Tab-separated table of C-alpha atoms in Angstrom:
chain	number	residue	atom	x	y	z
A	1	UNK	CA	158.388	50.739	151.360
A	2	UNK	CA	159.775	52.496	154.435
A	3	UNK	CA	162.281	50.466	156.593
A	4	UNK	CA	162.008	50.528	160.312
A	5	UNK	CA	165.322	51.431	162.066
A	6	UNK	CA	165.160	49.928	164.998
A	7	UNK	CA	167.148	53.605	165.937
A	8	UNK	CA	165.931	56.976	166.920
A	9	UNK	CA	167.771	59.326	164.275
A	10	UNK	CA	168.320	62.805	165.056
A	11	UNK	CA	166.928	65.526	162.260
A	12	UNK	CA	169.989	68.060	162.848
A	13	UNK	CA	170.909	71.230	161.459
A	14	UNK	CA	174.417	72.768	161.085
A	15	UNK	CA	173.330	76.085	163.296
A	16	UNK	CA	170.591	77.144	165.662
A	17	UNK	CA	170.262	80.306	167.573
A	18	UNK	CA	167.514	81.614	169.408
A	19	UNK	CA	167.462	84.862	170.885
A	20	UNK	CA	165.738	85.782	174.600
A	21	UNK	CA	163.927	81.706	174.171
A	22	UNK	CA	161.724	81.253	176.387
A	23	UNK	CA	161.935	77.401	177.881
A	24	UNK	CA	158.260	76.125	177.790
A	25	UNK	CA	158.765	72.876	179.357
A	26	UNK	CA	160.950	73.802	181.985
A	27	UNK	CA	159.148	74.284	185.063
A	28	UNK	CA	160.349	76.888	187.867
A	29	UNK	CA	158.222	74.467	190.141
A	30	UNK	CA	161.837	71.630	190.300
A	31	UNK	CA	164.723	74.892	189.913
A	32	UNK	CA	167.235	75.499	192.275
A	33	UNK	CA	167.727	78.873	194.245
A	34	UNK	CA	169.743	80.577	192.236
A	35	UNK	CA	173.209	80.851	192.530
A	36	UNK	CA	175.824	83.730	192.109
A	37	UNK	CA	179.464	82.473	190.028
A	38	UNK	CA	182.728	83.796	190.794
A	39	UNK	CA	184.811	84.049	188.150
A	40	UNK	CA	187.968	84.279	187.531
A	41	UNK	CA	191.502	84.456	184.866
A	42	UNK	CA	191.232	80.883	184.134
A	43	UNK	CA	194.137	78.656	185.974
A	44	UNK	CA	196.835	78.107	182.551
A	45	UNK	CA	197.126	75.034	184.200
A	46	UNK	CA	193.385	73.838	183.720
A	47	UNK	CA	192.817	75.538	180.240
A	48	UNK	CA	197.100	75.681	178.577
A	49	UNK	CA	197.986	77.919	175.831
A	50	UNK	CA	195.749	80.708	176.047
A	51	UNK	CA	195.560	82.854	173.372
A	52	UNK	CA	193.308	85.764	174.748
A	53	UNK	CA	191.683	86.442	178.173
A	54	UNK	CA	189.419	83.987	179.180
A	55	UNK	CA	187.293	83.674	182.713
A	56	UNK	CA	186.535	80.251	184.666
A	57	UNK	CA	184.253	78.944	187.338
A	58	UNK	CA	182.645	75.929	188.467
A	59	UNK	CA	178.592	75.501	189.091
A	60	UNK	CA	176.710	73.309	191.640
A	61	UNK	CA	173.422	71.865	189.814
A	62	UNK	CA	171.421	68.822	191.272
A	63	UNK	CA	171.672	65.097	189.685
A	64	UNK	CA	168.061	65.219	189.274
A	65	UNK	CA	166.133	68.744	189.647
A	66	UNK	CA	162.971	66.210	190.234
A	67	UNK	CA	164.614	64.778	192.951
A	68	UNK	CA	167.005	66.617	195.689
A	69	UNK	CA	167.964	63.292	197.345
A	70	UNK	CA	170.504	62.395	194.555
A	71	UNK	CA	172.823	64.865	195.117
A	72	UNK	CA	174.335	67.481	193.354
A	73	UNK	CA	177.255	68.097	190.323
A	74	UNK	CA	179.371	70.724	188.879
A	75	UNK	CA	179.530	71.640	185.293
A	76	UNK	CA	183.151	73.696	184.508
A	77	UNK	CA	182.153	76.689	182.922
A	78	UNK	CA	184.770	79.036	180.976
A	79	UNK	CA	183.603	82.926	179.668
A	80	UNK	CA	185.050	85.596	176.888
A	81	UNK	CA	183.784	88.830	178.191
A	82	UNK	CA	181.449	91.349	175.906
A	83	UNK	CA	183.612	94.394	174.529
A	84	UNK	CA	180.717	96.169	173.570
A	85	UNK	CA	177.909	97.160	175.134
A	86	UNK	CA	176.960	94.298	176.991
A	87	UNK	CA	173.010	93.006	176.030
A	88	UNK	CA	173.339	89.751	177.584
A	89	UNK	CA	175.015	86.055	177.775
A	90	UNK	CA	175.052	84.110	175.037
A	91	UNK	CA	174.845	80.356	175.703
A	92	UNK	CA	176.958	78.109	173.226
A	93	UNK	CA	176.692	73.964	172.232
A	94	UNK	CA	179.748	72.956	170.446
A	95	UNK	CA	177.607	69.765	169.934
A	96	UNK	CA	178.750	66.607	169.699
A	97	UNK	CA	177.757	65.108	172.296
A	98	UNK	CA	180.648	64.955	173.858
A	99	UNK	CA	182.388	67.965	172.745
A	100	UNK	CA	183.820	69.513	175.749
A	101	UNK	CA	182.415	73.296	175.759
A	102	UNK	CA	185.785	74.408	177.792
A	103	UNK	CA	187.946	73.694	174.944
A	104	UNK	CA	185.973	74.767	172.322
A	105	UNK	CA	185.518	78.508	174.191
A	106	UNK	CA	189.327	78.496	174.503
A	107	UNK	CA	190.532	78.052	171.139
A	108	UNK	CA	187.519	79.795	169.458
A	109	UNK	CA	185.512	81.687	172.103
A	110	UNK	CA	187.550	84.904	170.134
A	111	UNK	CA	186.078	84.305	166.589
A	112	UNK	CA	182.938	84.270	167.864
A	113	UNK	CA	182.890	86.792	170.027
A	114	UNK	CA	183.898	89.178	167.174
A	115	UNK	CA	181.444	87.204	164.678
A	116	UNK	CA	178.733	87.917	167.180
A	117	UNK	CA	179.418	92.090	167.214
A	118	UNK	CA	181.514	91.538	171.067
A	119	UNK	CA	178.035	92.599	172.676
A	120	UNK	CA	177.347	89.274	174.607
A	121	UNK	CA	179.559	87.816	176.612
A	122	UNK	CA	180.370	84.021	175.258
A	123	UNK	CA	179.438	81.113	177.896
A	124	UNK	CA	180.022	77.150	177.102
A	125	UNK	CA	180.327	74.661	179.700
A	126	UNK	CA	181.414	71.193	179.901
A	127	UNK	CA	178.141	68.975	179.591
A	128	UNK	CA	177.827	65.835	182.673
A	129	UNK	CA	179.596	63.303	181.199
A	130	UNK	CA	182.206	65.288	179.412
A	131	UNK	CA	185.836	66.714	181.177
A	132	UNK	CA	187.927	65.414	184.255
A	133	UNK	CA	186.045	68.231	185.932
A	134	UNK	CA	182.433	68.857	185.431
A	135	UNK	CA	180.814	65.775	187.899
A	136	UNK	CA	179.596	63.186	186.459
A	137	UNK	CA	183.115	64.038	185.236
A	138	UNK	CA	184.337	61.965	181.912
A	139	UNK	CA	182.968	58.406	181.147
A	140	UNK	CA	186.718	56.399	181.099
A	141	UNK	CA	185.242	53.155	181.789
A	142	UNK	CA	188.860	51.541	180.424
A	143	UNK	CA	191.059	53.723	182.680
A	144	UNK	CA	194.108	51.729	180.283
A	145	UNK	CA	193.566	52.529	176.159
A	146	UNK	CA	195.608	49.647	175.663
A	147	UNK	CA	193.391	47.280	177.876
A	148	UNK	CA	190.381	48.406	175.136
A	149	UNK	CA	192.645	47.883	171.730
A	150	UNK	CA	193.015	44.682	173.233
A	151	UNK	CA	189.416	43.768	174.150
A	152	UNK	CA	188.488	44.928	170.080
A	153	UNK	CA	191.663	43.815	168.568
A	154	UNK	CA	190.828	42.393	165.444
A	155	UNK	CA	187.191	43.548	164.787
A	156	UNK	CA	185.351	45.373	163.001
A	157	UNK	CA	185.394	47.884	166.126
A	158	UNK	CA	189.390	48.723	165.711
A	159	UNK	CA	189.315	47.631	161.689
A	160	UNK	CA	186.027	49.147	160.656
A	161	UNK	CA	183.840	47.100	157.251
A	162	UNK	CA	186.023	45.838	154.745
A	163	UNK	CA	183.359	47.087	151.797
A	164	UNK	CA	182.455	48.539	148.742
A	165	UNK	CA	180.081	49.511	146.356
A	166	UNK	CA	177.143	49.095	148.071
A	167	UNK	CA	176.844	45.471	149.849
A	168	UNK	CA	176.674	44.590	145.527
A	169	UNK	CA	178.896	40.757	146.861
A	170	UNK	CA	176.829	38.321	148.794
A	171	UNK	CA	179.718	36.820	150.386
A	172	UNK	CA	180.847	40.746	152.175
A	173	UNK	CA	177.233	39.984	153.678
A	174	UNK	CA	177.493	37.112	154.567
A	175	UNK	CA	181.034	38.153	156.388
A	176	UNK	CA	179.257	41.180	158.432
A	177	UNK	CA	176.359	39.045	159.493
A	178	UNK	CA	178.753	36.650	160.679
A	179	UNK	CA	180.094	39.022	163.388
A	180	UNK	CA	177.295	40.160	164.674
A	181	UNK	CA	177.188	37.381	167.730
A	182	UNK	CA	180.774	38.533	168.446
A	183	UNK	CA	179.758	42.328	168.294
A	184	UNK	CA	176.930	42.166	170.408
A	185	UNK	CA	178.200	40.712	172.894
A	186	UNK	CA	181.497	43.072	173.089
A	187	UNK	CA	178.731	45.456	173.137
A	188	UNK	CA	177.433	44.710	176.155
A	189	UNK	CA	180.575	43.683	177.630
A	190	UNK	CA	181.192	48.071	177.025
A	191	UNK	CA	178.163	48.740	178.957
A	192	UNK	CA	178.806	46.086	181.902
A	193	UNK	CA	182.756	48.385	182.389
A	194	UNK	CA	180.890	51.796	182.330
A	195	UNK	CA	178.662	50.250	184.865
A	196	UNK	CA	181.799	48.812	186.585
A	197	UNK	CA	183.613	51.953	186.615
A	198	UNK	CA	183.594	55.964	188.724
A	199	UNK	CA	180.697	56.709	187.011
A	200	UNK	CA	178.508	53.867	186.493
A	201	UNK	CA	176.215	54.907	189.386
A	202	UNK	CA	175.425	58.184	187.635
A	203	UNK	CA	175.176	57.565	183.649
A	204	UNK	CA	171.359	57.783	184.212
A	205	UNK	CA	171.935	61.696	185.217
A	206	UNK	CA	173.015	61.913	181.308
A	207	UNK	CA	171.342	63.279	178.938
A	208	UNK	CA	170.049	65.897	176.999
A	209	UNK	CA	166.425	66.986	179.192
A	210	UNK	CA	169.799	67.627	182.237
A	211	UNK	CA	171.348	69.656	180.308
A	212	UNK	CA	168.847	72.194	179.249
A	213	UNK	CA	167.177	72.453	182.754
A	214	UNK	CA	171.553	73.324	183.607
A	215	UNK	CA	171.743	75.419	181.080
A	216	UNK	CA	167.976	77.520	182.494
A	217	UNK	CA	170.096	77.490	186.211
A	218	UNK	CA	172.957	78.585	184.250
A	219	UNK	CA	170.799	81.527	183.078
A	220	UNK	CA	169.305	82.609	186.500
A	221	UNK	CA	172.515	82.601	187.579
A	222	UNK	CA	174.337	84.630	184.904
A	223	UNK	CA	170.955	86.981	183.867
A	224	UNK	CA	168.528	86.679	186.487
A	225	UNK	CA	166.072	84.431	187.551
A	226	UNK	CA	163.400	83.496	185.090
A	227	UNK	CA	165.941	84.980	182.298
A	228	UNK	CA	164.862	84.476	178.335
A	229	UNK	CA	168.229	82.063	177.479
A	230	UNK	CA	169.655	83.670	174.111
A	231	UNK	CA	171.525	80.566	173.594
A	232	UNK	CA	173.930	79.362	170.121
A	233	UNK	CA	173.749	75.179	169.256
A	234	UNK	CA	176.111	74.239	166.850
A	235	UNK	CA	174.971	70.484	164.816
A	236	UNK	CA	173.975	68.084	168.618
A	237	UNK	CA	173.965	71.973	169.500
A	238	UNK	CA	170.994	72.533	168.181
A	239	UNK	CA	169.359	69.566	169.970
A	240	UNK	CA	169.750	70.993	172.920
A	241	UNK	CA	168.590	74.304	171.713
A	242	UNK	CA	165.598	73.099	170.014
A	243	UNK	CA	164.561	70.862	173.045
A	244	UNK	CA	163.965	67.685	170.152
A	245	UNK	CA	165.460	64.413	171.905
A	246	UNK	CA	163.110	62.659	168.933
A	247	UNK	CA	162.070	63.578	165.685
A	248	UNK	CA	162.882	60.895	163.150
A	249	UNK	CA	161.959	57.106	163.126
A	250	UNK	CA	162.900	56.402	159.581
A	251	UNK	CA	166.027	54.590	157.806
A	252	UNK	CA	165.189	56.553	154.419
A	253	UNK	CA	165.587	59.880	156.013
A	254	UNK	CA	169.192	59.791	156.488
A	255	UNK	CA	170.665	62.364	153.962
A	256	UNK	CA	173.971	61.393	152.305
A	257	UNK	CA	175.643	64.343	153.091
A	258	UNK	CA	179.181	62.938	153.039
A	259	UNK	CA	178.147	61.917	149.544
A	260	UNK	CA	177.757	65.575	148.366
A	261	UNK	CA	180.996	66.586	150.254
A	262	UNK	CA	182.925	63.631	148.518
A	263	UNK	CA	182.274	64.515	145.322
A	264	UNK	CA	183.174	67.953	145.586
A	265	UNK	CA	186.476	67.628	147.490
A	266	UNK	CA	187.440	65.227	144.098
A	267	UNK	CA	185.652	67.271	141.884
A	268	UNK	CA	188.062	70.224	143.275
A	269	UNK	CA	190.834	68.259	143.845
A	270	UNK	CA	190.246	68.047	139.631
A	271	UNK	CA	190.068	71.278	138.825
A	272	UNK	CA	193.066	72.224	141.151
A	273	UNK	CA	195.041	70.365	138.933
A	274	UNK	CA	198.126	67.278	140.446
A	275	UNK	CA	200.398	70.639	141.104
A	276	UNK	CA	197.644	71.166	144.423
A	277	UNK	CA	196.091	68.057	144.676
A	278	UNK	CA	198.065	65.054	144.437
A	279	UNK	CA	195.044	62.476	143.875
A	280	UNK	CA	195.054	63.803	140.536
A	281	UNK	CA	196.418	64.007	136.981
A	282	UNK	CA	196.638	66.152	134.274
A	283	UNK	CA	193.092	65.872	132.144
A	284	UNK	CA	191.050	64.257	134.744
A	285	UNK	CA	187.804	64.417	135.990
A	286	UNK	CA	186.531	64.680	139.565
A	287	UNK	CA	185.035	61.682	138.566
A	288	UNK	CA	188.793	60.392	137.532
A	289	UNK	CA	190.256	61.095	140.775
A	290	UNK	CA	186.251	58.949	142.227
A	291	UNK	CA	187.594	56.090	140.349
A	292	UNK	CA	191.226	56.618	141.792
A	293	UNK	CA	190.181	56.176	145.147
A	294	UNK	CA	187.522	53.517	144.723
A	295	UNK	CA	190.199	51.610	142.882
A	296	UNK	CA	193.269	51.896	145.849
A	297	UNK	CA	189.927	50.702	148.361
A	298	UNK	CA	188.825	47.752	145.937
A	299	UNK	CA	192.164	46.451	145.524
A	300	UNK	CA	192.928	46.705	149.316
A	301	UNK	CA	190.014	44.863	150.105
A	302	UNK	CA	190.434	42.142	147.894
A	303	UNK	CA	193.988	41.771	148.998
A	304	UNK	CA	192.019	42.178	153.079
A	305	UNK	CA	190.769	38.600	151.946
A	306	UNK	CA	193.752	36.752	151.227
A	307	UNK	CA	195.579	34.037	153.022
A	308	UNK	CA	197.023	36.577	156.078
A	309	UNK	CA	196.096	38.738	154.083
A	310	UNK	CA	196.666	42.510	156.293
A	311	UNK	CA	192.831	43.996	157.980
A	312	UNK	CA	192.017	47.327	158.071
A	313	UNK	CA	193.742	48.312	154.840
A	314	UNK	CA	190.301	49.267	153.239
A	315	UNK	CA	188.313	50.691	155.684
A	316	UNK	CA	191.711	52.954	157.065
A	317	UNK	CA	191.455	54.411	153.452
A	318	UNK	CA	187.430	55.189	153.637
A	319	UNK	CA	188.635	56.206	156.777
A	320	UNK	CA	190.872	58.780	156.097
A	321	UNK	CA	188.495	60.351	153.073
A	322	UNK	CA	185.999	60.816	155.134
A	323	UNK	CA	187.603	62.650	157.872
A	324	UNK	CA	189.011	64.517	155.163
A	325	UNK	CA	185.433	65.272	154.578
A	326	UNK	CA	184.189	66.095	158.050
A	327	UNK	CA	186.540	68.746	157.937
A	328	UNK	CA	185.788	72.137	157.490
A	329	UNK	CA	187.091	73.722	154.400
A	330	UNK	CA	188.911	77.072	155.972
A	331	UNK	CA	192.200	77.274	155.785
A	332	UNK	CA	191.487	79.606	158.874
A	333	UNK	CA	189.697	76.940	160.710
A	334	UNK	CA	193.049	74.301	160.052
A	335	UNK	CA	195.319	77.536	161.695
A	336	UNK	CA	192.425	77.295	164.745
A	337	UNK	CA	193.097	73.704	165.270
A	338	UNK	CA	196.659	73.877	165.616
A	339	UNK	CA	196.511	77.072	168.480
A	340	UNK	CA	193.640	74.666	170.202
A	341	UNK	CA	194.455	73.610	174.018
A	342	UNK	CA	192.827	70.835	175.163
A	343	UNK	CA	191.002	72.214	178.339
A	344	UNK	CA	190.224	68.078	179.173
A	345	UNK	CA	193.719	67.418	181.234
A	346	UNK	CA	195.076	63.807	178.359
A	347	UNK	CA	193.911	60.937	180.075
A	348	UNK	CA	195.392	57.197	179.279
A	349	UNK	CA	191.727	55.914	179.140
A	350	UNK	CA	188.864	55.220	176.373
A	351	UNK	CA	185.239	57.572	177.279
A	352	UNK	CA	182.479	57.124	175.985
A	353	UNK	CA	180.709	60.503	176.878
A	354	UNK	CA	178.877	60.747	173.632
A	355	UNK	CA	177.724	57.287	174.556
A	356	UNK	CA	176.243	57.987	177.211
A	357	UNK	CA	174.554	60.837	176.171
A	358	UNK	CA	173.276	59.460	172.829
A	359	UNK	CA	171.596	55.801	174.735
A	360	UNK	CA	170.195	58.020	177.301
A	361	UNK	CA	168.393	59.578	175.533
A	362	UNK	CA	167.255	57.060	173.657
A	363	UNK	CA	164.392	54.985	173.200
A	364	UNK	CA	163.655	52.029	175.779
A	365	UNK	CA	165.927	49.158	174.797
A	366	UNK	CA	163.129	46.925	172.130
A	367	UNK	CA	165.151	43.316	171.832
A	368	UNK	CA	167.302	44.544	169.147
A	369	UNK	CA	170.207	42.523	167.963
A	370	UNK	CA	173.530	43.248	166.521
A	371	UNK	CA	172.242	40.997	163.368
A	372	UNK	CA	169.421	43.678	163.296
A	373	UNK	CA	171.473	46.759	163.511
A	374	UNK	CA	173.924	45.510	160.496
A	375	UNK	CA	171.481	44.525	158.975
A	376	UNK	CA	169.771	48.323	158.542
A	377	UNK	CA	173.353	49.129	158.476
A	378	UNK	CA	173.082	47.437	155.054
A	379	UNK	CA	170.180	48.445	153.577
A	380	UNK	CA	171.442	52.127	154.326
A	381	UNK	CA	174.525	51.450	152.839
A	382	UNK	CA	172.774	49.932	149.342
A	383	UNK	CA	170.213	52.521	149.244
A	384	UNK	CA	171.463	56.182	150.168
A	385	UNK	CA	174.962	56.540	150.682
A	386	UNK	CA	176.926	53.645	148.525
A	387	UNK	CA	179.790	55.272	149.539
A	388	UNK	CA	180.329	56.099	153.125
A	389	UNK	CA	176.810	54.066	154.529
A	390	UNK	CA	179.382	51.422	156.797
A	391	UNK	CA	181.287	53.900	158.140
A	392	UNK	CA	182.063	51.931	161.587
A	393	UNK	CA	181.394	52.296	164.944
A	394	UNK	CA	179.141	55.178	165.846
A	395	UNK	CA	178.590	55.588	169.374
A	396	UNK	CA	174.323	55.547	168.700
A	397	UNK	CA	174.690	51.695	167.625
A	398	UNK	CA	175.387	50.908	171.222
A	399	UNK	CA	172.228	52.493	172.342
A	400	UNK	CA	169.959	48.491	171.814
A	401	UNK	CA	172.431	47.173	174.202
A	402	UNK	CA	173.044	50.057	176.611
A	403	UNK	CA	171.038	49.592	179.576
A	404	UNK	CA	171.198	52.773	181.108
A	405	UNK	CA	168.192	55.832	179.945
A	406	UNK	CA	168.094	59.106	181.442
A	407	UNK	CA	165.623	59.474	184.473
A	408	UNK	CA	164.653	62.341	182.333
A	409	UNK	CA	163.394	62.766	178.500
A	410	UNK	CA	161.288	65.454	176.995
A	411	UNK	CA	158.971	63.555	174.061
A	412	UNK	CA	156.989	67.071	173.339
A	413	UNK	CA	155.318	68.244	173.204
A	414	UNK	CA	157.075	70.333	170.694
A	415	UNK	CA	154.090	73.137	169.357
A	416	UNK	CA	154.920	75.339	171.579
A	417	UNK	CA	155.207	79.654	170.587
A	418	UNK	CA	158.838	80.810	171.521
A	419	UNK	CA	159.157	84.888	172.458
A	420	UNK	CA	161.543	85.052	169.594
A	421	UNK	CA	161.771	82.933	166.445
A	422	UNK	CA	164.584	80.897	165.660
A	423	UNK	CA	167.427	81.182	163.120
A	424	UNK	CA	168.519	78.051	162.032
A	425	UNK	CA	171.386	77.905	159.367
A	426	UNK	CA	172.913	74.608	157.156
A	427	UNK	CA	175.424	74.293	155.036
A	428	UNK	CA	174.633	73.216	151.702
A	429	UNK	CA	177.054	70.135	151.495
A	430	UNK	CA	177.674	69.687	155.344
A	431	UNK	CA	178.492	65.550	155.528
A	432	UNK	CA	177.070	65.912	159.341
A	433	UNK	CA	174.396	67.464	159.367
A	434	UNK	CA	172.995	67.829	155.954
A	435	UNK	CA	171.163	70.547	155.041
A	436	UNK	CA	168.025	68.955	154.550
A	437	UNK	CA	167.865	68.138	158.168
A	438	UNK	CA	168.062	72.319	158.950
A	439	UNK	CA	164.609	72.370	156.474
A	440	UNK	CA	163.081	69.670	158.370
A	441	UNK	CA	163.570	71.127	161.548
A	442	UNK	CA	162.620	74.710	160.521
A	443	UNK	CA	160.070	73.137	158.668
A	444	UNK	CA	158.944	71.136	161.772
A	445	UNK	CA	158.990	74.684	163.807
A	446	UNK	CA	157.022	75.989	161.778
A	447	UNK	CA	156.419	79.963	162.039
A	448	UNK	CA	159.170	79.788	165.280
A	449	UNK	CA	162.027	79.385	162.482
A	450	UNK	CA	163.943	81.317	159.509
A	451	UNK	CA	165.935	78.972	158.026
A	452	UNK	CA	169.115	80.193	155.947
A	453	UNK	CA	171.629	78.080	153.666
A	454	UNK	CA	174.871	78.805	153.320
A	455	UNK	CA	175.863	77.545	150.038
A	456	UNK	CA	179.397	76.570	150.981
A	457	UNK	CA	181.296	72.847	152.543
A	458	UNK	CA	182.230	71.553	155.850
A	459	UNK	CA	180.503	70.820	159.076
A	460	UNK	CA	179.356	73.898	161.376
A	461	UNK	CA	178.082	77.095	160.480
A	462	UNK	CA	182.071	78.588	160.008
A	463	UNK	CA	183.547	76.152	158.652
A	464	UNK	CA	184.135	78.616	155.998
A	465	UNK	CA	183.290	82.724	155.919
A	466	UNK	CA	181.082	83.669	154.798
A	467	UNK	CA	180.182	87.523	155.391
A	468	UNK	CA	176.938	87.320	154.684
A	469	UNK	CA	175.672	84.784	157.100
A	470	UNK	CA	178.023	86.918	159.452
A	471	UNK	CA	175.481	89.634	159.103
A	472	UNK	CA	172.549	88.058	159.178
A	473	UNK	CA	173.983	86.533	163.443
A	474	UNK	CA	174.624	90.580	164.289
A	475	UNK	CA	171.785	91.516	162.805
A	476	UNK	CA	169.562	89.244	164.556
A	477	UNK	CA	172.071	89.004	167.811
A	478	UNK	CA	172.056	92.823	167.986
A	479	UNK	CA	168.848	93.887	166.843
A	480	UNK	CA	165.952	91.267	167.229
A	481	UNK	CA	166.081	91.160	163.293
A	482	UNK	CA	165.487	88.110	160.755
A	483	UNK	CA	165.122	87.911	157.191
A	484	UNK	CA	161.632	87.947	156.072
A	485	UNK	CA	161.320	84.141	154.897
A	486	UNK	CA	163.448	81.056	154.235
A	487	UNK	CA	164.585	81.634	150.891
A	488	UNK	CA	167.787	83.572	152.379
A	489	UNK	CA	170.324	81.371	150.772
A	490	UNK	CA	173.574	83.049	151.537
A	491	UNK	CA	177.793	82.184	149.382
A	492	UNK	CA	180.841	82.293	151.061
A	493	UNK	CA	183.077	84.953	150.810
A	494	UNK	CA	185.164	85.756	146.738
A	495	UNK	CA	187.916	84.355	148.702
A	496	UNK	CA	187.381	81.548	150.351
A	497	UNK	CA	188.886	78.091	148.730
A	498	UNK	CA	188.984	74.885	149.316
A	499	UNK	CA	192.475	73.884	147.245
A	500	UNK	CA	194.964	76.705	146.065
A	501	UNK	CA	193.247	78.199	143.062
A	502	UNK	CA	189.939	76.735	143.451
A	503	UNK	CA	187.530	78.395	145.500
A	504	UNK	CA	184.662	78.032	147.121
A	505	UNK	CA	181.567	78.919	145.444
A	506	UNK	CA	183.767	76.689	142.571
A	507	UNK	CA	183.346	74.101	143.815
A	508	UNK	CA	180.044	74.435	145.157
A	509	UNK	CA	178.431	75.025	141.655
A	510	UNK	CA	179.927	71.525	140.834
A	511	UNK	CA	177.875	68.941	143.085
A	512	UNK	CA	174.757	72.301	144.055
A	513	UNK	CA	174.720	74.329	140.476
């Protein structure tokens, strides 16, 4: 029997590249007149710690493309200029939702310029609800982070869910369900705080459909009215690129991507040995590492249940390993992250950009309760991802209690013929957007898409280095050529390591022969 999810789930691949894509649902009738963009070198106070030249600008947008009386907003833009013969603009969205495109390009723009061959200006932006300089700006619902921490203190929002072994203990289930009324009231209070915040009056103008229209308006301004859009979306950015706000509504379609990465991580740890991974011992296997870690979690969980026990230890251990699983594995990525400069000034508040965008796109509230959410989480944990199914919190779980929906939500059709085929790339072991979702999107798009599998770990295309993938991307962007079918599999580069002495190729073969 199939379990009906109370949420809309998104089938997202690692990356989607669309070369000269048309705009089948973006009617020109409601588009604003094209405007010029005044680029200038980024002010160091706006994008600090610059390691390569970047230009910045602002771009005016209508809050509602169908109602001019709603007023205007603006986007913060960033650009890395082409170094070769310019072919146009390549727009990039780094995902999230809620991730700053300005920070993304400030940190990684030169890498993407080099990966694509240098013939496109690389442009990104802070979408509505993201960053302090875009309008509508960052959705800060609690001006002081300490106020929010006090608000959630002692709840699963702060501590996570104390659990393990796929909720086989009825007491664990009862303990979680008993918290449902309190958590529902808390989430409803969060929504109320957001509506009373400085951005409360513009939440209805935040969402993926508006973001897609903003992208089209940007293309008009930078490459000419009605120009095709060259676009690279990563993670959630693939949703924008494919214009698919709703793709799945079945709980059994969730894929345990984190579990595969967890197995790969622990298998590679054992292979690396104790000198290179301190979670293992001599002669241990990957299963031994998993047993060791899971015993630590179980022990911590049992201690939490004792009188005066300290809550949150087990969940913090689980969060530690999931953070490791979500992190891209290449040392180059780690170095880039250290150098990355946050464009948005550090704020003392708690932002809800991801919740605002996710829930703005979501289906209308249908009376779902927090108990429904918890039962859904239990079902997913028991049937699909026993190790990581009950990670909490997740932004989408706010949606049944988030009263605001975007003024425009695209619901189809999805069968328009595109001017050029779309390149869909998925990692074999991606903890956030599993390869099965990339395949599902490619299948949904039919002849409009070509699928490539990158046999590596981590989230997003360049979690590690694969010259094979880089060559495909360059050939597509510069020569409009793609592999002939969906059977292309790219190995990681031979020197790509997940642990010292253990290559990515060796590690992926352990979990995906």
